[in-house]
């Protein structure tokens, strides 16, 4: 009789599991449909303005290697694992003009006085992994530069929101005003 009750509860469990799987499958199909609608080529005007990311020519990029900082024992003191990727932004004709301008603007703090973009990686223990990390960082920067900035549409808050903002400001003003006036009733 005990085995019979186990098989029944297990049967119920399997029925619940099958129901959950069906529900999950329906949810995944719905999510896939939404993804297809969102990524449709004509769905977004921003995709039309997006510049395709160029392939990075390895002969136009210079790498320098040095000893990495931080903990690591003898490996840090002996091996040049820190990778530094460099290239001249203004003469990088493999990057489209608009993307190059956005890259120079967004990464101005990484560009030297000579006009070289410097990307460093020292997260990993091997030189090869740090080189890959530099390429990944450059690809991410180019991906960000490929997206044109969104134009801001000036909007005004609705009338009801202006009232809410006014009340919050008055409450804050009253709270700050009450902080200075401390009266002792002795």
CSV table of C-alpha atoms in Angstrom, one decimal:
chain,number,residue,atom,x,y,z
A,1,UNK,CA,0.0,0.0,0.0
A,2,UNK,CA,2.9,2.4,0.7
A,3,UNK,CA,4.3,1.8,-2.8
A,4,UNK,CA,0.9,2.6,-4.3
A,5,UNK,CA,0.8,6.0,-2.5
A,6,UNK,CA,4.3,6.8,-3.7
A,7,UNK,CA,3.5,6.1,-7.3
A,8,UNK,CA,0.3,8.2,-7.1
A,9,UNK,CA,2.2,11.2,-5.6
A,10,UNK,CA,4.9,10.7,-8.2
A,11,UNK,CA,2.3,10.6,-10.9
A,12,UNK,CA,0.8,13.9,-9.6
A,13,UNK,CA,4.4,15.4,-9.5
A,14,UNK,CA,5.0,14.3,-13.2
A,15,UNK,CA,1.6,15.8,-14.2
A,16,UNK,CA,2.6,19.1,-12.5
A,17,UNK,CA,6.0,19.0,-14.1
A,18,UNK,CA,4.5,18.5,-17.6
A,19,UNK,CA,2.1,21.4,-17.0
A,20,UNK,CA,5.0,23.6,-16.0
A,21,UNK,CA,6.9,22.6,-19.1
A,22,UNK,CA,4.0,23.4,-21.3
A,23,UNK,CA,3.6,26.8,-19.6
A,24,UNK,CA,7.3,27.5,-20.0
A,25,UNK,CA,7.2,26.5,-23.7
A,26,UNK,CA,4.3,28.8,-24.3
A,27,UNK,CA,6.1,31.6,-22.5
A,28,UNK,CA,9.3,31.0,-24.6
A,29,UNK,CA,7.4,31.0,-27.8
A,30,UNK,CA,5.7,34.3,-26.8
A,31,UNK,CA,9.1,35.8,-25.9
A,32,UNK,CA,10.6,34.7,-29.2
A,33,UNK,CA,7.7,36.4,-31.1
A,34,UNK,CA,8.3,39.6,-29.1
A,35,UNK,CA,12.1,39.4,-29.9
A,36,UNK,CA,11.3,38.9,-33.6
A,37,UNK,CA,9.0,41.9,-33.6
A,38,UNK,CA,11.6,44.0,-31.8
A,39,UNK,CA,14.4,43.1,-34.1
A,40,UNK,CA,12.5,43.4,-37.3
A,41,UNK,CA,14.6,45.5,-39.8
A,42,UNK,CA,11.8,48.0,-40.5
A,43,UNK,CA,10.7,48.3,-36.9
A,44,UNK,CA,13.2,50.9,-35.8
A,45,UNK,CA,14.6,53.9,-37.6
A,46,UNK,CA,17.6,53.8,-35.4
A,47,UNK,CA,18.8,50.5,-37.1
A,48,UNK,CA,18.8,52.3,-40.4
A,49,UNK,CA,21.2,55.0,-38.9
A,50,UNK,CA,23.4,52.4,-37.3
A,51,UNK,CA,26.8,52.1,-38.9
A,52,UNK,CA,28.0,48.5,-39.3
A,53,UNK,CA,31.0,47.5,-37.2
A,54,UNK,CA,34.1,47.1,-39.3
A,55,UNK,CA,36.5,44.2,-39.0
A,56,UNK,CA,39.6,45.1,-37.0
A,57,UNK,CA,42.7,44.8,-39.1
A,58,UNK,CA,45.5,43.3,-37.0
A,59,UNK,CA,48.3,44.9,-39.0
A,60,UNK,CA,47.0,48.4,-38.2
A,61,UNK,CA,47.0,47.9,-34.4
A,62,UNK,CA,50.1,48.0,-32.2
A,63,UNK,CA,50.5,46.0,-29.1
A,64,UNK,CA,52.9,46.7,-26.2
A,65,UNK,CA,53.4,44.4,-23.3
A,66,UNK,CA,54.6,45.2,-19.8
A,67,UNK,CA,54.6,43.6,-16.3
A,68,UNK,CA,51.2,43.6,-14.7
A,69,UNK,CA,50.6,45.1,-11.3
A,70,UNK,CA,48.9,43.6,-8.3
A,71,UNK,CA,49.1,40.2,-6.7
A,72,UNK,CA,50.4,37.2,-8.5
A,73,UNK,CA,53.6,36.1,-6.9
A,74,UNK,CA,56.6,35.3,-9.1
A,75,UNK,CA,54.5,35.3,-12.3
A,76,UNK,CA,53.9,39.1,-12.0
A,77,UNK,CA,57.5,39.8,-11.4
A,78,UNK,CA,58.8,37.8,-14.3
A,79,UNK,CA,56.3,37.8,-17.2
A,80,UNK,CA,55.0,40.7,-19.3
A,81,UNK,CA,51.3,39.9,-19.2
A,82,UNK,CA,49.8,43.3,-19.3
A,83,UNK,CA,48.6,44.1,-22.9
A,84,UNK,CA,48.2,47.6,-24.3
A,85,UNK,CA,46.4,48.0,-27.6
A,86,UNK,CA,47.2,51.3,-29.5
A,87,UNK,CA,46.2,52.8,-32.8
A,88,UNK,CA,45.9,56.3,-34.2
A,89,UNK,CA,42.3,57.3,-34.4
A,90,UNK,CA,42.5,60.1,-37.0
A,91,UNK,CA,44.3,57.8,-39.6
A,92,UNK,CA,42.2,54.7,-38.9
A,93,UNK,CA,40.6,54.6,-42.3
A,94,UNK,CA,39.1,51.2,-41.5
A,95,UNK,CA,36.6,52.9,-39.2
A,96,UNK,CA,33.8,55.0,-41.0
A,97,UNK,CA,34.0,58.7,-40.5
A,98,UNK,CA,30.9,59.1,-38.3
A,99,UNK,CA,31.8,56.2,-36.1
A,100,UNK,CA,35.4,57.5,-35.8
A,101,UNK,CA,34.1,60.9,-34.7
A,102,UNK,CA,31.7,59.4,-32.1
A,103,UNK,CA,34.6,57.1,-30.9
A,104,UNK,CA,36.9,60.0,-30.5
A,105,UNK,CA,34.3,62.0,-28.6
A,106,UNK,CA,33.2,59.2,-26.3
A,107,UNK,CA,36.7,57.9,-25.5
A,108,UNK,CA,38.5,61.3,-25.3
A,109,UNK,CA,40.0,60.4,-21.9
A,110,UNK,CA,41.7,57.3,-23.5
A,111,UNK,CA,43.3,59.2,-26.4
A,112,UNK,CA,46.8,60.5,-26.0
A,113,UNK,CA,48.1,63.9,-27.1
A,114,UNK,CA,49.5,62.1,-30.2
A,115,UNK,CA,45.9,61.0,-31.1
A,116,UNK,CA,46.4,57.3,-30.2
A,117,UNK,CA,43.6,55.4,-28.5
A,118,UNK,CA,45.1,53.3,-25.7
A,119,UNK,CA,43.2,50.2,-24.3
A,120,UNK,CA,44.9,48.2,-21.6
A,121,UNK,CA,44.1,44.8,-20.1
A,122,UNK,CA,45.8,43.1,-17.2
A,123,UNK,CA,42.9,41.1,-15.7
A,124,UNK,CA,44.3,37.7,-16.8
A,125,UNK,CA,47.5,35.8,-16.0
A,126,UNK,CA,48.4,35.2,-19.6
A,127,UNK,CA,49.4,37.6,-22.4
A,128,UNK,CA,47.0,35.9,-24.9
A,129,UNK,CA,44.0,36.3,-22.7
A,130,UNK,CA,44.8,40.0,-22.1
A,131,UNK,CA,45.2,40.5,-25.9
A,132,UNK,CA,41.7,38.9,-26.4
A,133,UNK,CA,40.4,41.2,-23.6
A,134,UNK,CA,41.8,44.3,-25.4
A,135,UNK,CA,40.1,43.2,-28.7
A,136,UNK,CA,36.8,42.6,-26.8
A,137,UNK,CA,37.0,46.1,-25.2
A,138,UNK,CA,37.7,47.7,-28.6
A,139,UNK,CA,34.8,45.8,-30.2
A,140,UNK,CA,32.5,47.1,-27.4
A,141,UNK,CA,33.7,50.6,-28.0
A,142,UNK,CA,33.1,50.4,-31.7
A,143,UNK,CA,29.7,48.9,-31.0
A,144,UNK,CA,28.8,51.9,-28.8
A,145,UNK,CA,30.2,54.3,-31.4
A,146,UNK,CA,28.1,52.6,-34.1
A,147,UNK,CA,24.9,53.7,-32.4
A,148,UNK,CA,24.0,57.3,-33.1
A,149,UNK,CA,23.0,59.2,-30.0
A,150,UNK,CA,19.3,59.5,-29.4
A,151,UNK,CA,17.9,63.0,-30.1
A,152,UNK,CA,16.2,64.4,-27.1
A,153,UNK,CA,12.6,65.3,-27.5
A,154,UNK,CA,11.8,68.3,-25.3
A,155,UNK,CA,8.7,67.4,-23.2
A,156,UNK,CA,6.8,69.3,-20.5
A,157,UNK,CA,5.5,67.5,-17.4
A,158,UNK,CA,1.7,67.2,-17.2
A,159,UNK,CA,-0.3,69.6,-15.2
A,160,UNK,CA,-1.0,67.1,-12.4
A,161,UNK,CA,2.7,66.4,-12.1
A,162,UNK,CA,3.5,70.1,-11.7
A,163,UNK,CA,1.2,70.1,-8.6
A,164,UNK,CA,2.9,67.1,-7.1
A,165,UNK,CA,6.4,68.6,-7.7
A,166,UNK,CA,5.2,71.9,-6.1
A,167,UNK,CA,3.9,70.1,-3.0
A,168,UNK,CA,7.1,68.1,-2.7
A,169,UNK,CA,9.2,71.3,-2.9
A,170,UNK,CA,7.0,73.0,-0.3
A,171,UNK,CA,7.3,70.0,2.1
A,172,UNK,CA,11.1,69.9,1.6
A,173,UNK,CA,11.4,73.7,2.2
A,174,UNK,CA,9.3,73.4,5.4
A,175,UNK,CA,11.4,70.5,6.6
A,176,UNK,CA,14.6,72.4,6.0
A,177,UNK,CA,13.2,75.6,7.6
A,178,UNK,CA,12.2,73.7,10.7
A,179,UNK,CA,15.7,72.3,11.1
A,180,UNK,CA,17.2,75.6,12.1
A,181,UNK,CA,14.6,76.6,14.6
A,182,UNK,CA,15.2,74.6,17.8
A,183,UNK,CA,13.2,75.9,20.7
A,184,UNK,CA,13.7,74.6,24.2
A,185,UNK,CA,10.8,74.8,26.6
A,186,UNK,CA,12.4,74.7,30.0
